[in-house]
Coordinates of C-alpha atoms and ligand atoms in Angstrom, one line a residue:
M1 CA -2.6 5.0 31.2
A2 CA -2.4 8.7 30.6
E3 CA 1.4 8.4 30.4
K4 CA 1.1 5.6 27.8
V5 CA -1.1 7.8 25.7
S6 CA 1.3 10.7 25.8
I7 CA 4.3 8.5 24.8
E8 CA 2.3 7.1 21.9
K9 CA 1.4 10.7 20.8
K10 CA 5.0 11.7 20.9
V11 CA 6.1 8.7 18.8
L12 CA 3.5 9.5 16.3
S13 CA 4.2 13.2 16.1
K14 CA 7.9 12.4 15.5
N15 CA 6.8 9.9 12.8
D16 CA 4.6 12.6 11.2
Q17 CA 7.5 15.0 11.1
I18 CA 9.8 12.5 9.3
A19 CA 6.9 11.5 7.0
A20 CA 6.4 15.2 6.1
E21 CA 10.1 15.5 5.1
I22 CA 9.8 12.3 3.0
R23 CA 6.7 13.6 1.3
A24 CA 8.3 17.0 0.5
G25 CA 11.3 15.2 -1.0
L26 CA 9.2 12.9 -3.2
E27 CA 7.0 15.7 -4.2
K28 CA 9.9 17.7 -5.4
Q29 CA 10.9 14.8 -7.6
G30 CA 7.4 14.4 -8.9
I31 CA 7.1 10.8 -7.6
V32 CA 3.7 9.3 -7.0
T33 CA 4.0 7.3 -3.7
L34 CA 1.6 4.6 -2.6
N35 CA 1.5 2.7 0.7
L36 CA -0.1 -0.7 0.2
V37 CA -1.7 -2.1 3.3
S38 CA -3.7 -5.3 4.0
S39 CA -3.9 -8.3 6.2
P40 CA -1.2 -10.9 5.6
G41 CA -1.9 -12.9 2.5
S42 CA -4.3 -10.6 0.7
G43 CA -2.1 -10.4 -2.3
K44 CA 0.0 -7.2 -2.0
T45 CA 3.1 -8.8 -3.5
S46 CA 1.1 -10.5 -6.2
L47 CA -0.4 -7.2 -7.1
L48 CA 3.0 -5.6 -7.4
E49 CA 4.3 -8.5 -9.5
R50 CA 1.4 -8.0 -11.9
T51 CA 1.9 -4.3 -11.9
L52 CA 5.6 -4.7 -12.7
G53 CA 4.8 -7.1 -15.5
A54 CA 2.2 -4.8 -17.1
L55 CA 3.8 -1.3 -16.6
N56 CA 7.5 -1.8 -16.4
D57 CA 7.9 -0.4 -19.9
K58 CA 5.6 2.6 -19.3
L59 CA 6.7 3.7 -15.8
K60 CA 9.9 3.8 -13.9
M61 CA 8.9 2.1 -10.6
A62 CA 10.8 1.8 -7.3
L63 CA 9.5 -0.7 -4.7
I64 CA 10.1 -1.2 -1.0
A65 CA 9.0 -4.6 0.3
G66 CA 8.3 -4.5 4.0
D67 CA 8.1 -7.6 6.0
V68 CA 8.6 -8.7 9.6
Q69 CA 11.1 -11.3 8.6
T70 CA 12.7 -12.6 5.3
V71 CA 13.4 -10.8 2.0
N72 CA 11.3 -13.3 0.1
D73 CA 8.9 -10.7 -1.3
A74 CA 11.8 -8.4 -2.4
R75 CA 13.2 -11.4 -4.3
R76 CA 9.9 -12.1 -5.9
L77 CA 9.6 -8.5 -7.1
T78 CA 13.1 -8.5 -8.5
R79 CA 12.3 -11.7 -10.4
A80 CA 9.2 -10.0 -11.7
G81 CA 11.3 -7.4 -13.3
G82 CA 11.6 -4.8 -10.6
K83 CA 14.7 -2.7 -11.3
I84 CA 14.7 -0.8 -8.0
V85 CA 13.5 -3.2 -5.3
R86 CA 14.6 -2.9 -1.6
P87 CA 13.6 -5.2 1.2
L88 CA 12.6 -3.5 4.5
V89 CA 12.8 -6.1 7.2
T90 CA 11.4 -4.7 10.5
G91 CA 12.8 -7.5 12.6
G92 CA 9.7 -7.8 14.7
A93 CA 7.8 -4.5 14.3
C94 CA 4.3 -5.1 13.0
H95 CA 4.3 -2.0 10.8
L96 CA 6.6 0.3 8.8
D97 CA 7.4 3.7 10.1
A98 CA 8.7 6.8 8.5
Q99 CA 12.2 6.5 9.9
M100 CA 12.6 3.0 8.4
V101 CA 11.5 4.3 5.0
K102 CA 13.7 7.3 5.2
K103 CA 16.8 5.1 5.8
V104 CA 15.9 3.0 2.8
L105 CA 15.3 6.0 0.6
E106 CA 18.7 7.5 1.6
K107 CA 20.3 4.6 -0.2
I108 CA 18.2 4.7 -3.4
N109 CA 18.8 6.9 -6.4
L110 CA 15.2 7.8 -7.4
A111 CA 16.2 10.1 -10.3
G112 CA 13.6 9.7 -13.1
T113 CA 11.3 7.5 -10.9
D114 CA 7.6 7.9 -11.6
V115 CA 6.1 5.7 -8.9
L116 CA 7.3 4.5 -5.5
L117 CA 5.3 1.5 -4.2
I118 CA 5.7 0.6 -0.6
E119 CA 4.4 -2.7 0.5
N120 CA 3.6 -2.4 4.2
V121 CA 3.7 -5.3 6.7
G122 CA 0.5 -7.4 6.6
N123 CA -1.5 -5.9 9.4
L124 CA -4.7 -3.8 9.3
V125 CA -4.2 -2.1 12.7
C126 CA -1.1 0.1 13.3
P127 CA 0.0 0.7 9.7
S128 CA -3.1 3.0 9.6
S129 CA -1.5 5.3 12.2
Y130 CA 2.0 5.5 10.6
D131 CA 2.3 8.0 7.8
L132 CA 5.2 7.0 5.5
G133 CA 5.1 10.2 3.4
E134 CA 2.9 8.6 0.8
D135 CA 0.4 10.3 -1.4
L136 CA -2.2 7.7 -0.9
K137 CA -2.9 4.4 0.9
V138 CA -4.3 1.5 -1.0
V139 CA -5.9 -1.2 1.0
L140 CA -6.3 -4.8 -0.2
I141 CA -8.9 -7.2 1.0
S142 CA -9.3 -10.7 -0.4
T143 CA -12.4 -12.9 -0.8
T144 CA -10.9 -15.4 1.6
E145 CA -11.3 -13.0 4.5
G146 CA -14.4 -11.7 6.3
D147 CA -16.6 -9.3 4.4
D148 CA -17.0 -7.3 7.7
K149 CA -13.3 -6.3 7.9
P150 CA -14.0 -2.7 6.9
L151 CA -16.2 -2.4 9.9
K152 CA -13.7 -4.1 12.2
Y153 CA -10.7 -2.0 11.0
P154 CA -12.4 1.2 10.1
A155 CA -9.3 3.5 10.4
M156 CA -7.5 1.7 7.7
F157 CA -10.5 1.9 5.3
R158 CA -11.1 5.5 6.2
R159 CA -7.5 6.5 5.5
S160 CA -7.2 4.6 2.2
S161 CA -8.1 6.1 -1.1
A162 CA -8.6 2.9 -3.0
M163 CA -9.6 -0.6 -2.1
I164 CA -8.6 -3.6 -4.1
L165 CA -10.9 -6.6 -3.7
N166 CA -8.6 -9.4 -4.6
K167 CA -9.0 -13.1 -5.3
I168 CA -12.4 -12.7 -7.0
D169 CA -11.6 -15.9 -8.9
L170 CA -12.3 -17.6 -5.5
L171 CA -15.8 -16.1 -5.1
G172 CA -18.3 -18.8 -4.2
M173 CA -15.8 -20.9 -2.4
S174 CA -16.8 -19.4 1.0
N175 CA -19.7 -17.3 2.2
F176 CA -17.8 -14.0 1.5
N177 CA -20.3 -11.5 -0.1
P178 CA -18.6 -9.0 -2.5
E179 CA -21.6 -6.7 -2.4
Q180 CA -21.5 -6.7 1.4
V181 CA -17.8 -5.9 1.6
K182 CA -18.2 -3.0 -0.8
K183 CA -21.2 -1.7 1.1
N184 CA -19.3 -2.0 4.4
A185 CA -16.2 -0.2 3.0
L186 CA -18.2 2.6 1.4
S187 CA -20.2 3.1 4.7
I188 CA -16.8 3.8 6.3
N189 CA -15.4 5.8 3.4
P190 CA -17.7 6.8 0.5
H191 CA -14.8 8.2 -1.5
L192 CA -13.0 4.8 -1.9
T193 CA -12.2 3.8 -5.5
I194 CA -12.8 0.1 -5.7
F195 CA -11.1 -2.4 -7.9
E196 CA -12.0 -6.1 -8.2
T197 CA -9.1 -8.3 -9.2
S198 CA -7.6 -11.7 -9.3
C199 CA -3.8 -11.2 -9.2
T200 CA -3.2 -14.9 -9.7
K201 CA -5.4 -15.1 -12.8
G202 CA -4.7 -11.6 -13.9
T203 CA -8.3 -10.4 -14.2
G204 CA -9.7 -6.9 -13.4
L205 CA -6.3 -5.3 -13.4
D206 CA -6.5 -2.9 -16.3
A207 CA -8.6 -0.5 -14.2
W208 CA -6.0 -0.5 -11.6
Y209 CA -3.2 0.1 -14.1
N210 CA -5.1 3.0 -15.7
W211 CA -5.7 4.5 -12.3
L212 CA -2.0 4.4 -11.5
L213 CA -1.1 5.9 -14.9
E214 CA -3.6 8.7 -14.3
L215 CA -2.1 9.4 -10.9
V216 CA 1.3 9.8 -12.6
K217 CA -0.1 12.0 -15.3
A218 CA -1.8 14.2 -12.8
K219 CA 1.4 14.5 -10.7
K220 CA 3.4 15.5 -13.8
A221 CA 0.8 18.0 -14.8
G222 CA 0.9 19.5 -11.3
K223 CA 4.6 19.8 -11.5
S224 CA 4.9 21.5 -14.9
Ligands
MG301 MG1 4.0 -9.6 0.7
ZN302 ZN1 2.5 -2.2 14.5

């Protein structure tokens, strides 16, 4: 057991080292980088499709679509107007790690990019431990899930800066309580910025777009 723990620690410290290199490189280029995490099916790809549709003229965005198998999400994002979209198929691994992201980034020309959006593998457990060099994590949770998820997966909610409560158009179809999920999430992390959206209907997204635009502005102000 002790040995297992120490191997895990080694893997993570190696990961953190690579993540720090990635972060330094992106920082130098003034790129805001977000790591999108959630359970499978919470709407990460739909959120990115909407974001491309709304902000493609205002921001130069690069996207990395992580999945265990298939490049379906990357295809969807390209169809949605993404100019720089790269699939990252883990081939079995249930999370992205910094080395995988580094390999993808080595093959992208990010000159002039404002925002790098990384869609992680749908999983609320280990993606919380693997730093990818992002500025912030954004966690999605949808109204078709349990409203106690922030309590069940506290590390993910603690390490995220924003929470997107998605599929609000389906409220009332189950016993999901939006006030309860917000209360649970804020009990884990009182600093969470919370958005309530429906990515299929396109509601509640302006606040998210503005938040993203503000992050870009702040990054540019910090650089100049
Ligand atoms: Mg997806
Ligand atoms: Zn994993």
